[in-house]
XYZ file of N, CA, C and O in Angstrom:
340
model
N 69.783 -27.498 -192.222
C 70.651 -26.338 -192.290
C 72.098 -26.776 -192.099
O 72.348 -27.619 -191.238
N 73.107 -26.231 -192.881
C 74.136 -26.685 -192.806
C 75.115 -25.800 -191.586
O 74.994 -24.589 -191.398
N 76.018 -26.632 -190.886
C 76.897 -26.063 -190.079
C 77.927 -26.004 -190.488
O 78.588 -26.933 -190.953
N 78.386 -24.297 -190.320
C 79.492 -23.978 -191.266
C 80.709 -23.308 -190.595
O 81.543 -22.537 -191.071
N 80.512 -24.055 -188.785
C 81.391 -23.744 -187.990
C 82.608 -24.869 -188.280
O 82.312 -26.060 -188.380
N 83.856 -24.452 -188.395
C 84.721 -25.606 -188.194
C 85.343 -26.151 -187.511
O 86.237 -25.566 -186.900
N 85.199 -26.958 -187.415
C 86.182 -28.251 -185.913
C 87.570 -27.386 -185.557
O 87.985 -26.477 -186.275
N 88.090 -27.743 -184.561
C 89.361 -27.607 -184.569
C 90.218 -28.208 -184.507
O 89.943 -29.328 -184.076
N 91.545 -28.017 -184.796
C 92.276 -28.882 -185.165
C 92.521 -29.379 -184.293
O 92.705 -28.718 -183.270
N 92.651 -30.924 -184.283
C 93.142 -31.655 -183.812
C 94.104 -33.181 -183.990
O 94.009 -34.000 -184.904
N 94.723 -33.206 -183.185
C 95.662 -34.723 -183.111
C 95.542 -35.519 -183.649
O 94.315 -35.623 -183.648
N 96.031 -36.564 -184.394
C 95.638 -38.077 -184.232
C 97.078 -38.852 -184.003
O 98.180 -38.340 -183.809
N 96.779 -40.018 -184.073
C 97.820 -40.637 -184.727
C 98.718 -40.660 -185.731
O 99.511 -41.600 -185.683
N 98.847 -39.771 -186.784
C 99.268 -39.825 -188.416
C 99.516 -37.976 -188.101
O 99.986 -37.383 -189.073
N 99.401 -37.628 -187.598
C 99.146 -36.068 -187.246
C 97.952 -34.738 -186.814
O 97.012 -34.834 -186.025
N 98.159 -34.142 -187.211
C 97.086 -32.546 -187.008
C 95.682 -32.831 -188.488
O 95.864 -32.459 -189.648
N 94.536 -33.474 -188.039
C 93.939 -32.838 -188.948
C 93.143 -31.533 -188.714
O 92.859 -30.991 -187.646
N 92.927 -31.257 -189.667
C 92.247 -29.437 -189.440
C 91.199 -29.320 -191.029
O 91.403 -30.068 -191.985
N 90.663 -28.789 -191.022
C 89.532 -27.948 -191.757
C 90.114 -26.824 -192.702
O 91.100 -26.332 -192.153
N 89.859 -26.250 -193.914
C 89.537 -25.250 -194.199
C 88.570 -25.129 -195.384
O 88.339 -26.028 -196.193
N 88.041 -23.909 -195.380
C 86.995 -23.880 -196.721
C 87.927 -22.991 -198.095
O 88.875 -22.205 -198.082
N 87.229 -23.496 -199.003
C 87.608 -22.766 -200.307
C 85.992 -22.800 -201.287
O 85.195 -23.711 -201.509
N 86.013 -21.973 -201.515
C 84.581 -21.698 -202.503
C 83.497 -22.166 -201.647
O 82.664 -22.856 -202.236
N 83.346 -22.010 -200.691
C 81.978 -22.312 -199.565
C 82.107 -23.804 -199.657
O 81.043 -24.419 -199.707
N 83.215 -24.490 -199.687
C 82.948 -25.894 -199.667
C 84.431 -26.390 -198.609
O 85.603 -26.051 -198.770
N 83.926 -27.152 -197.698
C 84.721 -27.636 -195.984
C 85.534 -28.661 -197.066
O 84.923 -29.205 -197.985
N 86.767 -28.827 -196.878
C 87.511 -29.847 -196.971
C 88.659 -30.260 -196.137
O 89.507 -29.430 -195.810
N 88.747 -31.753 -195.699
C 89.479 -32.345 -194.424
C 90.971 -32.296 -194.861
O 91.164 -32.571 -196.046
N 91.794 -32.067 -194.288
C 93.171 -31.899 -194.328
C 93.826 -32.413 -193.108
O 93.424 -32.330 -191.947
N 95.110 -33.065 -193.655
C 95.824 -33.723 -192.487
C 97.586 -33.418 -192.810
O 98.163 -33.780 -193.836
N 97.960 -32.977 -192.133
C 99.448 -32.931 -191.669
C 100.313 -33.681 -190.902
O 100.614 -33.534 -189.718
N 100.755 -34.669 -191.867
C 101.331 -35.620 -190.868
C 102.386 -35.054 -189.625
O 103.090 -34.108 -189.977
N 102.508 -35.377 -188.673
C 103.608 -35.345 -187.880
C 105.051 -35.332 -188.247
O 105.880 -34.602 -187.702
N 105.316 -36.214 -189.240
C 106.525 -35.709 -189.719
C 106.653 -34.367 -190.727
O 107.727 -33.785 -190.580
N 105.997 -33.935 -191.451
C 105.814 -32.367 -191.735
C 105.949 -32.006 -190.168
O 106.893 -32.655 -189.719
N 105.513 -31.425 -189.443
C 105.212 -30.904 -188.466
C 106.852 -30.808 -187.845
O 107.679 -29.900 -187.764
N 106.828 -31.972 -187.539
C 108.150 -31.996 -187.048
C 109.090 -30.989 -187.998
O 109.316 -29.923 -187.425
N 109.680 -31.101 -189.316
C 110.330 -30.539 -190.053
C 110.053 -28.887 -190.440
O 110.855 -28.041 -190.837
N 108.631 -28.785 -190.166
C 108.818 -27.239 -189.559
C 108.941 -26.461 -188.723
O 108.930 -25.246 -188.918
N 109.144 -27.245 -187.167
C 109.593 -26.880 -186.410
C 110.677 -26.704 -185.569
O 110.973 -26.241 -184.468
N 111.260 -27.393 -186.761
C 112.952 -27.515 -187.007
C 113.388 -25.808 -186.973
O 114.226 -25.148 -186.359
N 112.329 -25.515 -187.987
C 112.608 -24.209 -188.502
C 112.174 -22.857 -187.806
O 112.078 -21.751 -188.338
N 111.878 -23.288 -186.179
C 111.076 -22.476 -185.688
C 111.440 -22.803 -184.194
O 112.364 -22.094 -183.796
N 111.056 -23.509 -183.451
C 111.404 -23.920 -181.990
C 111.293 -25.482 -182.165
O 110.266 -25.619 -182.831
N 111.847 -26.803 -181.899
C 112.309 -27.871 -181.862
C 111.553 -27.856 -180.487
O 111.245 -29.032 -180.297
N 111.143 -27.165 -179.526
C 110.310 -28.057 -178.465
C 108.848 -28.026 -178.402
O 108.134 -28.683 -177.644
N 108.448 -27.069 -179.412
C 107.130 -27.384 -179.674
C 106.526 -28.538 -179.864
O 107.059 -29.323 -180.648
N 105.198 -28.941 -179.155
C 104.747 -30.337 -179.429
C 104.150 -29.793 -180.681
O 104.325 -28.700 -181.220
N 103.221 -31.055 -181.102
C 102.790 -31.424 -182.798
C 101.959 -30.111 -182.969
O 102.139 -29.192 -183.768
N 100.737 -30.307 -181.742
C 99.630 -29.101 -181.929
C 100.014 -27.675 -182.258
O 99.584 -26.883 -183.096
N 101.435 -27.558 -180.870
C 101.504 -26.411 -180.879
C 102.598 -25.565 -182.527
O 102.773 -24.490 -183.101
N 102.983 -26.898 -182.569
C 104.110 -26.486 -183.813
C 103.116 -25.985 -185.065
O 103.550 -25.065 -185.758
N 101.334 -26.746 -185.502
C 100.645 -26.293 -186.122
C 99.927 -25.320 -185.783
O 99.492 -24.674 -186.736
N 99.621 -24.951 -184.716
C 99.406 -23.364 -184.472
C 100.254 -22.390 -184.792
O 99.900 -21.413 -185.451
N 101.811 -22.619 -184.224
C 102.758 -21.529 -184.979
C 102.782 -21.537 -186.260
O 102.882 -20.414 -186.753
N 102.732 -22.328 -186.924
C 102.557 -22.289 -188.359
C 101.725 -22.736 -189.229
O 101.942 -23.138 -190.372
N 100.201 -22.606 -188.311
C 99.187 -22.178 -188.877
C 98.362 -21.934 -190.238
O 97.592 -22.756 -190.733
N 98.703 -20.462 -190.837
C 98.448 -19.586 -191.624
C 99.082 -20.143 -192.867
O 98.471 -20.107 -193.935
N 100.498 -20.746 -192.747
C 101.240 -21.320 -193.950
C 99.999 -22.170 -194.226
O 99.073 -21.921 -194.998
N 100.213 -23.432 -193.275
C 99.906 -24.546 -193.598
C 98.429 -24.786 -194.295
O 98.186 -25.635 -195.152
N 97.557 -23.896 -193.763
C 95.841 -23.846 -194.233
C 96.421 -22.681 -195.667
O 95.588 -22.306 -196.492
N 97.663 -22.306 -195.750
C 97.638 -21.481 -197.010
C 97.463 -22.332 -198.659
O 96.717 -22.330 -199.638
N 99.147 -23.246 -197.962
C 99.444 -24.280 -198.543
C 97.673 -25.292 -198.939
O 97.123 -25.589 -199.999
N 97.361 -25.495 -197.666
C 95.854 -26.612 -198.243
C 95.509 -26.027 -199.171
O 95.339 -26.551 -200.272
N 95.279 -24.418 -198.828
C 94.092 -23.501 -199.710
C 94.322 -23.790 -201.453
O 93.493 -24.149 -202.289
N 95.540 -23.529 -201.576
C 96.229 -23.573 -202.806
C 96.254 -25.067 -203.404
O 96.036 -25.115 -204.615
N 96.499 -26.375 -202.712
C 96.503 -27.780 -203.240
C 94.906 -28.242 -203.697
O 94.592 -29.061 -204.561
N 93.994 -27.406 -202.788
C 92.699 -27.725 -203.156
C 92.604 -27.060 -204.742
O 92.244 -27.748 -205.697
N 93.000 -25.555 -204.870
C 92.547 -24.976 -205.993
C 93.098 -25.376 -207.084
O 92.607 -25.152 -208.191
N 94.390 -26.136 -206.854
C 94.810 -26.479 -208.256
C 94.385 -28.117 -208.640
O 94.882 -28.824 -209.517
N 93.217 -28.477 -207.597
C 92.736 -29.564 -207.808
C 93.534 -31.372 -207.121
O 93.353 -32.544 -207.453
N 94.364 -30.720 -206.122
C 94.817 -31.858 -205.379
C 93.685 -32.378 -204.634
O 93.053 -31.771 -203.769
N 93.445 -33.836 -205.149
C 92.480 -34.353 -204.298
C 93.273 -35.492 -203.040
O 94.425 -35.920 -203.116
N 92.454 -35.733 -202.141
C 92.321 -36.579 -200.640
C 91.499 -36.310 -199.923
O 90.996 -35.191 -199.823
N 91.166 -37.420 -199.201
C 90.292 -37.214 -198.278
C 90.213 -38.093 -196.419
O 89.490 -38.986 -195.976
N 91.234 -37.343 -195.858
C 91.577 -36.179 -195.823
C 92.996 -35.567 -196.662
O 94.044 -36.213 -196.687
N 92.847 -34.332 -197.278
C 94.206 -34.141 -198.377
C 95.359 -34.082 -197.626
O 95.188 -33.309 -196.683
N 96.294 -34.495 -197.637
C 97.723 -34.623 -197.068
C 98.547 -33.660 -197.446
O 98.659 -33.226 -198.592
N 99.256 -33.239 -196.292
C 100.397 -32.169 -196.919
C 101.441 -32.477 -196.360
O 101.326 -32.426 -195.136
N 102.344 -32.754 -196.684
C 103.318 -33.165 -196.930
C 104.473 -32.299 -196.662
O 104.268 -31.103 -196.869
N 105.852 -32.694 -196.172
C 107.127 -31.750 -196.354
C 107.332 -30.650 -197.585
O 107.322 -29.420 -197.530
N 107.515 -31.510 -198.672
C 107.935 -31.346 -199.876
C 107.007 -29.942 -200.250
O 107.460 -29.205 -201.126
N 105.979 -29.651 -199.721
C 105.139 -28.235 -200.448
C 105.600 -26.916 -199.040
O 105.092 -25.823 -198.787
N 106.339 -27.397 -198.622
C 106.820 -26.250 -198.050
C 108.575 -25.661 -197.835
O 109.321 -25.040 -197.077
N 108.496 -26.519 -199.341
C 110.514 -26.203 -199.760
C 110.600 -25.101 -200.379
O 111.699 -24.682 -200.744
């Protein structure tokens, strides 16, 4: 039986990876730290990494949602500054 609970996000070294599904199918996503950083430029500058991807959250798994559907592949897929200009 498959488990179709998802991890939570968490830390690494390279940044926040996190989870989301699109068409009943889990795919790994990672946000480097420097994204992170540069949106929290735009938001509070003392947020750490985690918390800066919790505030902006909803973008960021929006953004995945959308790189998956138009067929951006990685594994885990990277998102980058540049998709949130």
């Amino acid at each position: 039986m498959m488990d179709n609970v998802l991890a939570a996000p968490r830390l690494t070294n390279a940044g926040v990876l996190f989870s989301v599904v699109v068409e009943y199918q889990q795919y790994q996503c990672l946000v480097p730290g420097a994204t992170l950083a540069d949106l929290s430029h735009s938001k509070d500058p003392k947020l750490d990494l985690l918390d800066t991807y919790h505030a902006f959250q909803t973008k960021i798994e929006g953004v995945a949602r959308r790189l998956i559907g138009a067929g951006v592949a990685g594994k885990p897929l990277l998102i980058g500054s540049g998709y949130f200009h």
